[in-house]
CSV table of C-alpha atoms in Angstrom, one decimal:
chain,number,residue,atom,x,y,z
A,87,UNK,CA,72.3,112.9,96.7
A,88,UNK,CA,73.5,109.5,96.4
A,89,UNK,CA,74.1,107.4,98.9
A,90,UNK,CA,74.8,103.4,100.0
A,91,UNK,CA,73.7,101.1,102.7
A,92,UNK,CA,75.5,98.1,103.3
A,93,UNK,CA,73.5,95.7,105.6
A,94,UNK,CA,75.8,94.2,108.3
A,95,UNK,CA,79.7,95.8,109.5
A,96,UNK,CA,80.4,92.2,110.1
A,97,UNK,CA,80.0,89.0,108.2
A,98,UNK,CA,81.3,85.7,109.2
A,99,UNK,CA,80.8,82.5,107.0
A,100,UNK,CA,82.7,79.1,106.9
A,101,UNK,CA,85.4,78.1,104.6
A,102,UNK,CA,83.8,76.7,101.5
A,103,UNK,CA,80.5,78.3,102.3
A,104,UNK,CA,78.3,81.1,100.5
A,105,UNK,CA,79.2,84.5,100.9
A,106,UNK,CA,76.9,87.1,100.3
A,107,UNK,CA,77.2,90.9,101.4
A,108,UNK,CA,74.1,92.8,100.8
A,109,UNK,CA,74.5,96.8,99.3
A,110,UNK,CA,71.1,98.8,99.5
A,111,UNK,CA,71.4,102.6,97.0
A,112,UNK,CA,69.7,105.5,96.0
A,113,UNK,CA,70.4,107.2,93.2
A,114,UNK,CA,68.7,110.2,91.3
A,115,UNK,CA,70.1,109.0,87.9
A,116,UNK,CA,71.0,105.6,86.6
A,117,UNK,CA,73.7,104.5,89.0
A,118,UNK,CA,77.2,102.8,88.4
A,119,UNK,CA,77.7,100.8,91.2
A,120,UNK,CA,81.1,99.3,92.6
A,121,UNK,CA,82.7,96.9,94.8
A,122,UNK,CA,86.0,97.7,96.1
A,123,UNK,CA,88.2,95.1,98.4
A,124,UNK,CA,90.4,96.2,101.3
A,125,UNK,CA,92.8,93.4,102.6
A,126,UNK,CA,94.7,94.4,105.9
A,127,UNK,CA,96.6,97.6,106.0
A,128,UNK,CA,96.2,97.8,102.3
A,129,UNK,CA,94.6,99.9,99.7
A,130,UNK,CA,91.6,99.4,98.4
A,131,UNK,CA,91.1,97.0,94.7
A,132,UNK,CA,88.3,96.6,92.4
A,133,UNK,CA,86.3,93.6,92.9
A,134,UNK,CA,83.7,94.3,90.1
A,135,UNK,CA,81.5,97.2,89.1
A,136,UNK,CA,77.8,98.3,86.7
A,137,UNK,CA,77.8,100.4,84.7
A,138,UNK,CA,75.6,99.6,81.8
A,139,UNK,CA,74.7,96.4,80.2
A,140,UNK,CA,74.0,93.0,81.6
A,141,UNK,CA,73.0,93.1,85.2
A,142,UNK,CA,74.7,90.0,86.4
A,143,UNK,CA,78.2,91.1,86.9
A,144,UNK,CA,81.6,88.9,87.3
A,145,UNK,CA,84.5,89.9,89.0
A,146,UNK,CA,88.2,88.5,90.4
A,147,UNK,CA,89.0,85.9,92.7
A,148,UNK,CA,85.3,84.3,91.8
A,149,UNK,CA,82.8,86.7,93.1
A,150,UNK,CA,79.9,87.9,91.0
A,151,UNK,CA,77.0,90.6,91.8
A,152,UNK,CA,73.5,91.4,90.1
A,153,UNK,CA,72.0,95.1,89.8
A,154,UNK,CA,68.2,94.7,90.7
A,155,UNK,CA,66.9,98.3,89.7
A,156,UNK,CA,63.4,97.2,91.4
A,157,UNK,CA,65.4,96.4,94.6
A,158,UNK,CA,67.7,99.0,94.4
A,159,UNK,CA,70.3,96.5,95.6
A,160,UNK,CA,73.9,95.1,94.5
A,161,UNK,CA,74.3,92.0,96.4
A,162,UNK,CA,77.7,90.6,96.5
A,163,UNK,CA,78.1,86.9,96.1
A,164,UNK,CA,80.4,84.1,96.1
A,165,UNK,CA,79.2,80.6,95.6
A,166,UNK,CA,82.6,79.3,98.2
A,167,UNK,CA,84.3,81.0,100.7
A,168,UNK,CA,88.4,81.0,100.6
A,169,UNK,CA,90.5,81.7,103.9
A,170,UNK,CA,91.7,84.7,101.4
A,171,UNK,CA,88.8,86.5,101.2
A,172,UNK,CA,88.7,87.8,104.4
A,173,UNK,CA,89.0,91.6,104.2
A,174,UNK,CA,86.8,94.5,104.3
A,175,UNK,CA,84.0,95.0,101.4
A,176,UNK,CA,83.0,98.2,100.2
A,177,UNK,CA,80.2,98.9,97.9
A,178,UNK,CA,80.0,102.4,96.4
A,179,UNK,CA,78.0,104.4,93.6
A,180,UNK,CA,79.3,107.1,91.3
A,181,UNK,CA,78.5,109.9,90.7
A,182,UNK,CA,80.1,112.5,88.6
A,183,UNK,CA,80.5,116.5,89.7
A,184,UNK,CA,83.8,117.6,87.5
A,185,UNK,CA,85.1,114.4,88.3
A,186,UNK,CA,84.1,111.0,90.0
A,187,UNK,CA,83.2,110.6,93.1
A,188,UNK,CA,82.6,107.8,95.0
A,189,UNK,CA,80.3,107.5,97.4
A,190,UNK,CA,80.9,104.4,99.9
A,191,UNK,CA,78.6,102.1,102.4
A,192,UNK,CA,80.2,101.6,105.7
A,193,UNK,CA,81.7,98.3,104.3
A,194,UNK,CA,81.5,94.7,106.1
A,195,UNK,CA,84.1,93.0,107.5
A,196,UNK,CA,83.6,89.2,106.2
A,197,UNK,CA,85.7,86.2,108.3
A,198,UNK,CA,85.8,83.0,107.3
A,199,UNK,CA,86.0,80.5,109.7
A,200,UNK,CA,88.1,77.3,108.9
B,112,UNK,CA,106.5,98.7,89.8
B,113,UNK,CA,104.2,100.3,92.1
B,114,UNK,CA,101.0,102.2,90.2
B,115,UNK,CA,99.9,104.4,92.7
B,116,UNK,CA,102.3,105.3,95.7
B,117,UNK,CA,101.9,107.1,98.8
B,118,UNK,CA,104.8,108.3,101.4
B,119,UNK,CA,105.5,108.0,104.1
B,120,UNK,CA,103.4,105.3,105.2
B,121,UNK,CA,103.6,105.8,109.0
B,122,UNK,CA,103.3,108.6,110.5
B,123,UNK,CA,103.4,109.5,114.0
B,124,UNK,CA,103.3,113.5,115.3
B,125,UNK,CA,102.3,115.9,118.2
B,126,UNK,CA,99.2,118.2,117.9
B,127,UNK,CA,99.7,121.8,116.4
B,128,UNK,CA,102.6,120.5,113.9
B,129,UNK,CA,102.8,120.9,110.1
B,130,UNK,CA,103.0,117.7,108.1
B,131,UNK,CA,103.1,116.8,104.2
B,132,UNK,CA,102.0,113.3,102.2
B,133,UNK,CA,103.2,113.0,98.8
B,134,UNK,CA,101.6,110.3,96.6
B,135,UNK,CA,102.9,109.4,93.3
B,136,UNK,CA,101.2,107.5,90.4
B,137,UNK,CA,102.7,106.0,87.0
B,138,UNK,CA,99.2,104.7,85.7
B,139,UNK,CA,99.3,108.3,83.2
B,140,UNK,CA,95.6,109.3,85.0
B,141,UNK,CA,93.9,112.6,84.7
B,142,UNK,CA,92.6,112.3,88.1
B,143,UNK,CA,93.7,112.2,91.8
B,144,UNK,CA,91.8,111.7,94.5
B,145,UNK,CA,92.7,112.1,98.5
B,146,UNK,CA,90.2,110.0,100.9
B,147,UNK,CA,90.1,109.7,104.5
B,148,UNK,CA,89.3,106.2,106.4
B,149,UNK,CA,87.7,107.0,109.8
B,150,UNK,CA,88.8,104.4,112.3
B,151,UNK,CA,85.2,102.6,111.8
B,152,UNK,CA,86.8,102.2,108.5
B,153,UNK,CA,84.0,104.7,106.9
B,154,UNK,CA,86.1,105.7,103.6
B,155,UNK,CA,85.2,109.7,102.4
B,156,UNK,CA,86.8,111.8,99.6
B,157,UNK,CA,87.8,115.1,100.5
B,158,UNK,CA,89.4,115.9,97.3
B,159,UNK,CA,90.0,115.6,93.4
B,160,UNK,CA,91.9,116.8,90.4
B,161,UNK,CA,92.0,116.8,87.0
B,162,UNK,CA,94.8,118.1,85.3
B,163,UNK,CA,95.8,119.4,88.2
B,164,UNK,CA,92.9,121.4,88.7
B,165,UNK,CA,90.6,121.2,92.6
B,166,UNK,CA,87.7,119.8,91.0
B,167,UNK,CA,85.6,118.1,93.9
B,168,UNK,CA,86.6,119.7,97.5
B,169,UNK,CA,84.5,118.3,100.3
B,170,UNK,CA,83.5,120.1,103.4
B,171,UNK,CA,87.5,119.7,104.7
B,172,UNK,CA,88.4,122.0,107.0
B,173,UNK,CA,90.5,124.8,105.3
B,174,UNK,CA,93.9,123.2,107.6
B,175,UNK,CA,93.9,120.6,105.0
B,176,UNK,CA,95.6,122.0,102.0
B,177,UNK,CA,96.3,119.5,98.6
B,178,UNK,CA,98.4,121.0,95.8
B,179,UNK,CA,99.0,119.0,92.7
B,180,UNK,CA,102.6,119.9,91.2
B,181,UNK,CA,101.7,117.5,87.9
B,182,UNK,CA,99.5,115.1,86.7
B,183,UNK,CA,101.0,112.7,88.2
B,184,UNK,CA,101.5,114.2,91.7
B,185,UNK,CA,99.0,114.8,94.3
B,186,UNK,CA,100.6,116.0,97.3
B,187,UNK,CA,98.5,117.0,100.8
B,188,UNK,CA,99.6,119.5,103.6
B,189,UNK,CA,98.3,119.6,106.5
B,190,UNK,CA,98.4,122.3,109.2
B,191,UNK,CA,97.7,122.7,112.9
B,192,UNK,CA,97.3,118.9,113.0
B,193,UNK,CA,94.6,117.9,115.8
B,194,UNK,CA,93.9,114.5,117.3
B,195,UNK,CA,90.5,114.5,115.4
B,196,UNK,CA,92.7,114.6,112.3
B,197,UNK,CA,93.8,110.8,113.4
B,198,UNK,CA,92.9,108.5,110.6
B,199,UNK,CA,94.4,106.5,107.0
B,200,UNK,CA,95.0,108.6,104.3
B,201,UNK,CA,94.7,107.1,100.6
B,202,UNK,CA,95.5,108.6,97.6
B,203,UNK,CA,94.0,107.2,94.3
B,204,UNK,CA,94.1,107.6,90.5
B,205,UNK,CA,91.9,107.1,87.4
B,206,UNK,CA,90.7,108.2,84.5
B,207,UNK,CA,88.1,110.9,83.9
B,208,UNK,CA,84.8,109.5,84.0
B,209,UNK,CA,81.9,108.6,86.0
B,210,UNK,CA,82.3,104.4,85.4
B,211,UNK,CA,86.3,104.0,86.4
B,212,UNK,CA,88.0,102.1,88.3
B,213,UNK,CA,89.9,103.6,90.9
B,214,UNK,CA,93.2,102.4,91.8
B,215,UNK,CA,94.4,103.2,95.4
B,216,UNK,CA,97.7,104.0,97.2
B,217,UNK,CA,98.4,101.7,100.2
B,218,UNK,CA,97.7,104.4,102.6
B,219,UNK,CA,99.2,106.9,105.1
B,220,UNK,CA,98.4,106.0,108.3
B,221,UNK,CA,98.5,109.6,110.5
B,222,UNK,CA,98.5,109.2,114.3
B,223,UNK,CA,98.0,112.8,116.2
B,224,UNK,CA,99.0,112.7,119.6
């Protein structure tokens, strides 16, 4: 079974500071990982996801991760911190049984303080 | 033009009622998806189609009923609603396939009293 450990529910960081949210998996096959965004009483959007190819992956609104297979980790990164990016981060890995499915950490809630 | 769309998007009912969510998508998917968002904010499927066949139906108690009319429709009925049963809704769309992106309705947020 796969599964996703995000460390930290709650993340606060300064405006123009780094930002980096920290997603632990385990997968029995090569995994296709994922970082969805959930602003307030919105749906979820895709930030950026693996899948095959070059480990260092960029996304929207400036944020970037990078698949370590030896760390088993997805780290989500973002060299400046923007009032807007408050929300609620989810990482997730996919798996595939019929159809996708999407198995999500707990998220982290990130505040930035001005 | 909205891609994926859910309705209603409040909604507020006693225990032991009946109660429907419709979501809608125009993105020309093969697959739906409904989720349920805990109010720690833990985000779990509990079911997908293709084609509108059940492909992937979690350990959802048997109250919880989807039906997809088309491919673009994904509808879920719920009966006997209990308080446990409390939480957001979403409904989402993609393609088949184990790397796509998933693009998410804006929720239905269900309040059991």
């Amino acid at each position: 079974a796969q599964s996703v450990t995000q460390l930290g529910s709650h993340v606060s960081v300064s405006e123009g500071a780094l930002v980096l949210l920290r997603c632990n998996y385990s997968s029995s096959v090569p995994p296709y990982l994922f970082w969805y965004v959930q602003y307030p009483n919105q749906g979820l959007q895709l930030l950026l996801k693996y899948t095959t190819g070059a480990t260092l992956v960029k996304g929207i609104n400036g944020f970037e991760a990078e698949f370590k297979k030896s760390e088993t980790s997805f780290h989500l990164t973002k060299p400046s911190a923007h009032m807007s990016d408050a929300a609620e981060y989810f990482c997730a890995v996919s798996d595939y049984q019929g159809a996708q499915k999407l198995v999500f950490g707990q998220g982290t809630r990130l505040t930035i303080n001005p | 033009d909205t891609a994926v769309s859910q309705t209603p998007k409040y909604l507020v009912t006693q225990m032991g009622n009946d109660k429907s969510i419709k979501c809608e998508q125009n993105l020309g998917h093969d697959t739906m998806y409904w989720y349920k968002q805990d109010s720690k904010k833990f985000l779990k499927i509990m079911f997908s189609y293709n084609n509108k066949e059940l492909i992937i139906n979690e350990t959802v108690p048997n109250r919880f009923s989807p039906k997809s009319p088309d491919k673009a429709h994904l509808n879920l009925h719920i009966n006997s609603l209990e308080l446990g049963d409390s939480a957001v809704y979403f409904c989402a769309s993609s393609q088949d396939g184990r790397a796509e992106t998933q693009y998410f309705g804006p929720g239905t947020r269900l309040l059991v009293l």
